[in-house]
Tab-separated table of C-alpha atoms in Angstrom:
chain	number	residue	atom	x	y	z
F	143	MET	CA	0.007	-0.007	0.020
F	144	ASP	CA	1.265	3.421	-1.095
F	145	ALA	CA	-1.196	5.449	0.720
F	146	TYR	CA	-4.584	5.505	2.272
F	147	TYR	CA	-6.732	8.580	3.040
F	148	GLY	CA	-10.166	6.914	3.190
F	149	PRO	CA	-12.595	6.591	6.319
F	150	PRO	CA	-10.415	6.297	9.577
F	151	GLU	CA	-12.782	3.719	10.672
F	152	LEU	CA	-12.173	1.337	7.914
F	153	ALA	CA	-8.315	1.664	8.886
F	154	ARG	CA	-9.108	0.862	12.515
F	155	GLN	CA	-11.148	-2.121	11.611
F	156	VAL	CA	-8.124	-3.624	9.376
F	157	GLU	CA	-5.744	-2.820	12.349
F	158	ALA	CA	-7.892	-4.926	14.600
F	159	GLU	CA	-8.346	-7.919	12.448
F	160	PRO	CA	-5.926	-10.721	12.670
F	161	VAL	CA	-3.243	-10.794	9.912
F	162	ALA	CA	-4.524	-12.857	7.068
F	163	THR	CA	-2.291	-15.077	5.296
F	164	PRO	CA	-1.515	-14.664	1.802
F	165	ARG	CA	-3.635	-17.700	0.614
F	166	GLU	CA	-6.339	-16.310	2.233
F	167	LEU	CA	-5.879	-12.767	0.764
F	168	ALA	CA	-5.760	-14.573	-2.689
F	169	ARG	CA	-8.962	-16.327	-1.928
F	170	GLU	CA	-10.614	-13.131	-0.955
F	171	ALA	CA	-9.476	-11.149	-4.026
F	172	ALA	CA	-10.858	-14.029	-6.056
F	173	LEU	CA	-14.218	-13.547	-4.339
F	174	LEU	CA	-14.290	-9.712	-4.656
F	175	ARG	CA	-13.391	-10.151	-8.458
F	176	GLU	CA	-16.626	-11.867	-9.056
F	177	GLU	CA	-18.609	-9.142	-6.925
F	178	ALA	CA	-16.793	-6.622	-9.112
F	179	GLY	CA	-17.765	-8.246	-12.259
F	180	ALA	CA	-21.580	-8.134	-11.369
F	181	LEU	CA	-21.436	-4.071	-11.133
F	182	ASP	CA	-23.798	-2.093	-13.477
F	183	ASP	CA	-20.949	0.468	-13.857
F	184	ARG	CA	-18.834	-1.462	-16.268
F	185	ARG	CA	-15.931	1.091	-16.171
F	186	ARG	CA	-15.699	0.894	-12.494
F	187	SER	CA	-16.010	-2.746	-12.788
F	188	ARG	CA	-13.067	-3.123	-15.096
F	189	PHE	CA	-11.107	-1.021	-12.880
F	190	LEU	CA	-11.832	-2.984	-9.825
F	191	ALA	CA	-11.277	-6.346	-11.473
F	192	ALA	CA	-7.897	-5.175	-12.683
F	193	GLN	CA	-6.781	-3.665	-9.240
F	194	LEU	CA	-7.961	-7.303	-7.640
F	195	ASP	CA	-6.000	-9.094	-10.244
F	196	GLY	CA	-2.757	-7.279	-9.089
F	197	VAL	CA	-3.557	-7.994	-5.418
F	198	ALA	CA	-4.150	-11.590	-5.905
F	199	ALA	CA	-0.894	-11.941	-8.163
F	200	ILE	CA	0.976	-10.499	-5.208
F	201	ALA	CA	-0.724	-12.683	-2.604
F	202	GLU	CA	0.209	-15.804	-4.517
F	203	ARG	CA	3.771	-14.772	-5.016
F	204	LEU	CA	4.127	-14.399	-1.176
F	205	GLU	CA	2.567	-17.703	-0.719
F	206	GLY	CA	5.238	-19.162	-2.606
F	207	GLY	CA	3.471	-19.996	-5.864
F	208	ALA	CA	5.254	-20.418	-9.145
F	209	LEU	CA	4.766	-16.816	-10.345
F	210	SER	CA	7.489	-15.821	-13.024
F	211	TYR	CA	8.584	-12.371	-13.154
F	212	LYS	CA	6.845	-11.838	-16.565
F	213	ASP	CA	3.503	-13.172	-14.962
F	214	GLU	CA	3.976	-10.723	-12.161
F	215	VAL	CA	4.384	-7.670	-14.539
F	216	ARG	CA	1.442	-8.677	-16.626
F	217	ARG	CA	-0.937	-9.725	-13.870
F	218	CYS	CA	0.056	-6.713	-11.536
F	219	TYR	CA	0.173	-3.808	-14.333
F	220	GLY	CA	-1.550	-5.194	-17.521
F	221	ILE	CA	1.428	-4.917	-19.663
F	222	GLU	CA	4.020	-7.631	-21.218
F	223	VAL	CA	7.810	-7.046	-20.460
F	224	GLU	CA	9.783	-8.574	-23.261
F	225	TRP	CA	13.609	-8.836	-23.876
F	226	VAL	CA	14.825	-6.091	-26.170
F	227	ASP	CA	17.848	-6.878	-28.570
F	228	ASP	CA	21.307	-5.226	-28.215
F	229	GLU	CA	20.798	-3.638	-31.464
F	230	GLN	CA	17.894	-1.499	-30.560
F	231	LEU	CA	19.779	-0.233	-27.454
F	232	ALA	CA	22.884	0.446	-29.563
F	233	GLU	CA	20.670	2.679	-31.591
F	234	GLY	CA	19.842	4.724	-28.685
F	235	LEU	CA	23.540	4.865	-27.636
F	236	ASP	CA	24.621	6.145	-31.289
F	237	ALA	CA	21.684	8.691	-31.033
F	238	LEU	CA	23.056	10.091	-27.892
F	239	ASP	CA	26.516	9.860	-29.090
F	240	ARG	CA	25.593	12.346	-32.004
F	241	LEU	CA	23.963	14.921	-29.517
F	242	ILE	CA	26.594	15.104	-26.762
F	243	PRO	CA	29.280	17.630	-27.438
F	244	GLY	CA	33.120	16.762	-27.227
F	245	ASP	CA	35.297	13.971	-28.369
F	246	ALA	CA	35.859	11.893	-25.016
F	247	PRO	CA	34.324	8.604	-24.821
F	248	LEU	CA	30.449	8.834	-24.605
F	249	ARG	CA	30.166	8.182	-20.850
F	250	GLU	CA	32.497	10.856	-20.087
F	251	ARG	CA	31.285	13.290	-22.314
F	252	TYR	CA	27.551	12.835	-20.856
F	253	GLN	CA	28.496	13.030	-17.229
F	254	ALA	CA	30.555	16.032	-17.825
F	255	TRP	CA	27.667	17.648	-19.692
F	256	GLN	CA	25.379	16.359	-16.760
F	257	ARG	CA	27.721	17.893	-13.927
F	258	ALA	CA	27.623	21.292	-15.789
F	259	PHE	CA	23.742	21.562	-14.643
F	260	GLU	CA	24.102	20.070	-11.196
F	261	LEU	CA	22.236	22.149	-8.592
F	262	PRO	CA	24.145	22.689	-5.159
F	263	GLY	CA	22.211	21.458	-2.038
F	264	ASP	CA	21.273	25.091	-1.068
F	265	ALA	CA	20.169	25.811	-4.579
F	266	LEU	CA	17.769	22.828	-5.045
F	267	LEU	CA	14.849	24.105	-3.013
F	268	GLN	CA	15.109	27.629	-4.371
F	269	ALA	CA	14.812	26.261	-7.902
F	270	LEU	CA	12.019	23.589	-7.277
F	271	GLY	CA	9.596	26.376	-5.694
F	272	PRO	CA	9.373	28.843	-8.624
F	273	VAL	CA	9.131	25.907	-11.247
F	274	LYS	CA	6.488	24.430	-9.093
F	275	ASP	CA	4.641	27.894	-9.292
F	276	GLU	CA	4.849	28.117	-13.109
F	277	LEU	CA	3.529	24.789	-13.739
F	278	ARG	CA	0.793	24.968	-11.368
F	279	ARG	CA	-0.278	28.122	-13.084
F	280	ARG	CA	-0.119	26.326	-16.480
F	281	THR	CA	-2.071	23.341	-15.003
F	282	ARG	CA	-4.925	25.411	-13.704
F	283	SER	CA	-5.060	26.935	-16.932
F	284	MET	CA	-5.399	23.777	-18.937
F	285	PHE	CA	-6.778	21.038	-16.825
F	286	GLY	CA	-8.105	22.992	-13.836
F	287	LEU	CA	-7.403	22.421	-10.175
F	288	PRO	CA	-9.642	21.529	-7.073
F	289	ASP	CA	-9.951	24.683	-4.864
F	290	GLY	CA	-7.892	23.996	-1.745
F	291	GLU	CA	-5.082	21.645	-3.115
F	292	SER	CA	-1.668	22.222	-2.172
F	293	ALA	CA	1.689	20.492	-2.194
F	294	GLU	CA	4.765	20.895	-0.264
F	295	ILE	CA	8.304	19.820	-1.169
F	296	GLU	CA	11.024	18.450	1.361
F	297	LEU	CA	14.486	16.952	0.636
F	298	VAL	CA	15.460	13.363	1.942
F	299	ALA	CA	17.916	10.827	1.649
F	300	ASN	CA	18.623	7.001	1.682
F	301	GLU	CA	15.854	6.261	-0.672
F	302	PRO	CA	15.699	3.663	-3.644
F	303	TRP	CA	13.980	6.446	-5.821
F	304	VAL	CA	14.767	10.008	-7.024
F	305	GLY	CA	11.227	11.681	-6.022
F	306	PHE	CA	8.035	10.381	-4.447
F	307	ASN	CA	4.650	11.920	-4.195
F	308	TYR	CA	3.049	11.103	-0.696
F	309	TYR	CA	-0.671	11.751	-1.133
F	310	LEU	CA	-1.901	12.764	2.495
F	311	GLY	CA	-5.511	13.303	1.625
F	312	GLY	CA	-7.591	16.511	1.684
F	313	LEU	CA	-6.209	17.365	-1.547
F	314	ALA	CA	-2.589	17.832	-0.281
F	315	SER	CA	0.532	15.966	-1.126
F	316	ARG	CA	4.088	16.048	0.415
F	317	ILE	CA	6.853	15.674	-2.250
F	318	ALA	CA	10.118	14.101	-1.221
F	319	VAL	CA	13.130	14.825	-3.535
F	320	ASN	CA	16.085	12.273	-2.656
F	321	THR	CA	19.399	14.088	-2.413
F	322	ASP	CA	21.541	10.755	-2.698
F	323	VAL	CA	22.255	11.738	-6.161
F	324	PRO	CA	22.521	15.336	-7.613
F	325	THR	CA	19.575	16.915	-9.240
F	326	ARG	CA	20.128	18.824	-12.566
F	327	ALA	CA	18.727	22.025	-13.700
F	328	ASP	CA	17.642	20.325	-16.978
F	329	PHE	CA	15.474	17.775	-14.754
F	330	VAL	CA	13.592	20.163	-12.330
F	331	ALA	CA	10.815	20.769	-14.807
F	332	THR	CA	10.413	17.114	-15.602
F	333	LEU	CA	10.465	16.299	-11.797
F	334	VAL	CA	7.948	19.022	-10.713
F	335	ALA	CA	5.581	17.989	-13.561
F	336	HIS	CA	5.807	14.091	-12.886
F	337	GLU	CA	5.325	14.372	-9.001
F	338	ILE	CA	2.892	17.541	-9.021
F	339	TYR	CA	1.602	19.653	-11.670
F	340	PRO	CA	0.026	18.120	-13.664
F	341	GLY	CA	1.259	14.710	-12.493
F	342	HIS	CA	0.512	12.603	-9.393
F	343	HIS	CA	-0.755	15.236	-7.062
F	344	THR	CA	-2.983	16.700	-9.648
F	345	GLU	CA	-4.416	13.254	-10.550
F	346	HIS	CA	-4.793	12.378	-6.874
F	347	SER	CA	-6.530	15.776	-6.015
F	348	TRP	CA	-8.870	15.617	-9.053
F	349	LYS	CA	-9.983	11.968	-8.103
F	350	GLU	CA	-10.332	12.685	-4.476
F	351	GLN	CA	-12.509	15.607	-5.288
F	352	LEU	CA	-14.599	13.839	-8.019
F	353	LEU	CA	-14.686	10.295	-7.293
F	354	VAL	CA	-14.217	10.062	-3.490
F	355	ARG	CA	-16.026	12.944	-2.341
F	356	GLY	CA	-18.243	13.496	-5.344
F	357	ARG	CA	-19.422	9.757	-6.051
F	358	GLY	CA	-18.208	7.857	-2.986
F	359	ASP	CA	-16.041	5.686	-4.833
F	360	LEU	CA	-13.789	4.825	-1.696
F	361	GLU	CA	-11.276	2.439	-3.741
F	362	GLU	CA	-9.579	5.485	-5.122
F	363	SER	CA	-8.931	6.434	-1.432
F	364	ILE	CA	-6.223	3.513	-1.465
F	365	PHE	CA	-3.305	3.371	-3.557
F	366	LEU	CA	-2.073	-0.322	-4.053
F	367	ILE	CA	1.357	-0.492	-5.742
F	368	SER	CA	1.203	-3.718	-7.649
F	369	THR	CA	-1.874	-2.755	-9.824
F	370	PRO	CA	-2.792	-1.354	-13.312
F	371	GLN	CA	-3.527	2.018	-11.360
F	372	CYS	CA	0.101	2.555	-11.134
F	373	LEU	CA	0.547	2.104	-14.674
F	374	ILE	CA	-1.895	4.570	-15.721
F	375	SER	CA	-0.670	6.992	-12.896
F	376	GLU	CA	3.178	6.748	-13.856
F	377	GLY	CA	1.865	7.043	-17.587
F	378	ILE	CA	0.168	10.407	-16.721
F	379	ALA	CA	3.231	11.659	-14.534
F	380	SER	CA	6.032	10.618	-17.191
F	381	HIS	CA	3.823	12.510	-19.900
F	382	ALA	CA	2.825	15.494	-17.825
F	383	LEU	CA	5.470	18.000	-18.950
F	384	ASP	CA	4.831	17.323	-22.475
F	385	ALA	CA	0.998	17.437	-21.765
F	386	LEU	CA	1.313	21.124	-20.797
F	387	GLY	CA	2.548	21.866	-24.369
F	388	PRO	CA	5.929	22.811	-25.978
F	389	ASP	CA	6.116	26.054	-24.239
F	390	ALA	CA	6.120	24.620	-20.957
F	391	GLU	CA	9.577	23.672	-20.424
F	392	PRO	CA	11.243	26.892	-22.170
F	393	SER	CA	8.987	28.838	-19.537
F	394	CYS	CA	10.544	26.945	-16.692
F	395	GLU	CA	14.145	27.115	-18.076
F	396	ALA	CA	13.530	31.018	-18.088
F	397	VAL	CA	12.729	30.762	-14.268
F	398	LEU	CA	15.807	28.925	-13.746
F	399	ALA	CA	18.008	31.222	-15.917
F	400	GLY	CA	16.883	33.965	-13.764
F	401	LEU	CA	18.257	31.843	-10.735
F	402	GLY	CA	21.429	31.217	-12.852
F	403	HIS	CA	20.635	27.850	-13.752
F	404	GLY	CA	19.690	27.999	-17.352
F	405	TYR	CA	20.286	25.311	-20.093
F	406	ASP	CA	19.469	24.451	-23.607
F	407	VAL	CA	16.012	23.106	-23.831
F	408	GLU	CA	16.081	21.652	-27.275
F	409	LEU	CA	19.125	19.772	-26.753
F	410	SER	CA	17.993	18.593	-23.240
F	411	ARG	CA	14.788	17.434	-25.065
F	412	ALA	CA	16.619	15.355	-27.702
F	413	VAL	CA	18.832	13.672	-25.056
F	414	ARG	CA	15.876	12.756	-23.179
F	415	SER	CA	14.318	11.298	-26.246
F	416	SER	CA	17.516	9.192	-26.782
F	417	LEU	CA	17.484	8.225	-23.326
F	418	ARG	CA	13.984	6.471	-23.565
F	419	ARG	CA	15.258	4.486	-26.323
F	420	LEU	CA	17.452	2.950	-23.771
F	421	ALA	CA	14.886	2.383	-21.145
F	422	ALA	CA	14.489	-1.186	-22.205
F	423	ALA	CA	17.811	-2.020	-20.559
F	424	GLU	CA	16.056	-1.837	-17.409
F	425	ASP	CA	13.554	-4.222	-18.348
F	426	ASN	CA	16.203	-6.508	-19.531
F	427	ALA	CA	17.810	-6.420	-16.294
F	428	GLY	CA	14.760	-7.085	-14.425
F	429	ILE	CA	14.526	-10.357	-16.781
F	430	MET	CA	17.982	-11.341	-16.187
F	431	LEU	CA	17.593	-10.866	-12.270
F	432	HIS	CA	14.378	-12.479	-11.623
F	433	GLU	CA	13.654	-14.700	-14.621
F	434	GLN	CA	17.069	-15.913	-15.452
F	435	HIS	CA	18.364	-15.600	-11.963
F	436	ILE	CA	21.742	-14.107	-12.866
F	437	ASP	CA	23.793	-12.732	-10.231
F	438	PRO	CA	23.476	-8.887	-9.644
F	439	GLY	CA	26.888	-8.206	-10.201
F	440	THR	CA	26.582	-9.533	-13.685
F	441	VAL	CA	23.457	-7.716	-14.324
F	442	ARG	CA	25.012	-4.493	-12.997
F	443	ASP	CA	27.669	-4.867	-15.420
F	444	TYR	CA	25.077	-5.426	-18.299
F	445	TYR	CA	23.084	-2.553	-17.300
F	446	ARG	CA	26.387	-0.338	-17.065
F	447	ARG	CA	26.998	-1.309	-20.817
F	448	TRP	CA	23.679	0.450	-21.643
F	449	THR	CA	23.581	3.486	-19.703
F	450	VAL	CA	25.679	6.317	-19.572
F	451	GLU	CA	24.506	7.216	-15.978
F	452	THR	CA	27.260	7.532	-13.037
F	453	ASP	CA	27.877	4.378	-10.930
F	454	ALA	CA	25.954	6.089	-7.983
F	455	ARG	CA	22.716	6.273	-10.515
F	456	ILE	CA	23.394	2.791	-11.574
F	457	ASP	CA	23.471	1.552	-7.955
F	458	LYS	CA	20.309	3.299	-7.305
F	459	LYS	CA	18.544	1.765	-10.039
F	460	MET	CA	19.863	-1.726	-9.155
F	461	GLU	CA	18.666	-1.305	-5.581
F	462	PHE	CA	15.268	-0.458	-6.919
F	463	LEU	CA	15.355	-3.630	-9.242
F	464	LEU	CA	16.137	-5.804	-6.360
F	465	HIS	CA	13.849	-4.236	-3.891
F	466	PRO	CA	10.967	-7.072	-3.205
F	467	VAL	CA	8.275	-4.215	-3.479
F	468	TRP	CA	9.422	-2.410	-6.494
F	469	ARG	CA	11.020	-5.138	-8.566
F	470	ALA	CA	8.273	-5.480	-10.985
F	471	TYR	CA	7.467	-1.597	-10.847
F	472	SER	CA	10.657	-0.286	-13.032
F	473	PRO	CA	8.892	-1.415	-16.508
F	474	ILE	CA	5.771	0.600	-15.897
F	475	TYR	CA	7.112	4.223	-16.475
F	476	GLU	CA	8.073	3.792	-20.208
F	477	ALA	CA	5.225	1.461	-20.831
F	478	GLY	CA	2.900	3.879	-19.151
F	479	HIS	CA	4.515	6.766	-20.903
F	480	ARG	CA	4.071	5.177	-24.318
F	481	LEU	CA	0.328	4.362	-23.635
F	482	VAL	CA	-0.525	7.886	-22.434
F	483	GLU	CA	1.312	9.534	-25.111
F	484	ALA	CA	-0.340	7.393	-27.764
F	485	TRP	CA	-3.992	7.693	-26.470
F	486	THR	CA	-3.803	11.080	-25.719
F	487	ALA	CA	-2.192	12.252	-29.199
F	488	GLY	CA	-1.411	15.668	-27.778
F	489	ASP	CA	-5.350	16.196	-26.964
F	490	PRO	CA	-5.647	17.994	-23.533
F	491	ALA	CA	-9.181	16.783	-23.179
F	492	ARG	CA	-7.829	13.395	-23.216
F	493	PHE	CA	-5.176	13.833	-20.566
F	494	ARG	CA	-7.924	15.588	-18.325
F	495	ARG	CA	-9.932	12.488	-18.640
F	496	LEU	CA	-6.942	10.321	-17.256
F	497	LEU	CA	-6.688	12.885	-14.490
F	498	THR	CA	-10.302	12.496	-13.552
F	499	GLU	CA	-11.659	9.257	-14.527
F	500	GLN	CA	-11.228	5.622	-13.546
F	501	LEU	CA	-9.238	4.004	-16.401
F	502	THR	CA	-7.304	0.920	-16.912
F	503	PRO	CA	-4.721	-0.025	-19.464
F	504	SER	CA	-7.273	-2.005	-21.674
F	505	ASP	CA	-9.526	0.930	-21.512
F	506	LEU	CA	-6.827	3.113	-23.312
F	507	ALA	CA	-7.208	0.565	-26.174
F	508	ILE	CA	-11.074	0.606	-26.561
F	509	VAL	CA	-12.231	4.116	-25.045
F	510	LYS	CA	-12.932	6.471	-27.848
């Protein structure tokens, strides 16, 4: 469970109950799935059924069932994770090689280029605040925001992720930014859009306002990690900056430039596009670790071959891939991004539907 902001009496009831075994949870999930299938609201029925499929899969894995890594990703998130050949990854590195200036080996050039935009610790919050304000203004204009929503940012350390949205309920979020690895100026707008406006915070606050308060759909008040809800949410967040239109990032860059942290927006966009082509290396690493059972040291060497990031960031990614809760989560960022990008096709009205409606991966294939 990522978060819960529903009725406190339900939380107290759960806390007072005996701890159920994974087998009991899997059985209950199957029974509830039958009930969900009988609902008159077919979209809500599909949403609940998909959520329960993910719950059942994790319960079965905890019980010791023979659930492969690929089956876990499919049943939890509604997507297939497949091996990507080295040739496709090499194309991503070649594209990056053509973009990054200089004559040194690509890894050295890329990291030197990145270091030029690293924000010192005392400047990070100073940069995040005004970019948050700019993206909030644009989000309100394009997609609206519930009255009374708010999001606060804090710096943390010793976490397996770069940033995290803790949705608190009451239309409020606490955003944690991990300082274990440096944050770059050209990543600030992406980070704020992903976690706050118009990403996770915007989605959660709209759904609390419209679905929980407006319709009484209490399932929206609990965020279960290993479910298709996460795929949609990460797809929304990963596409969030682009959803605000081509002028959003240049406006944020102008804000940062005023603080002495400007960068080349077009070059950064092209670099991000090339890096997306390398995202499949993470999927391959997950398959190697959990499907092929290759030792982590060998997998780390493989992943390092297909990334240009620092060793610290590679270690952070390996920590994420090896984490028992997050191990199957890594593929959903790029998969969700592609799904949302294709379905919205640049239409703000469709992006707003994602922010405000219960949709599943299968819905994005059939809803018009």
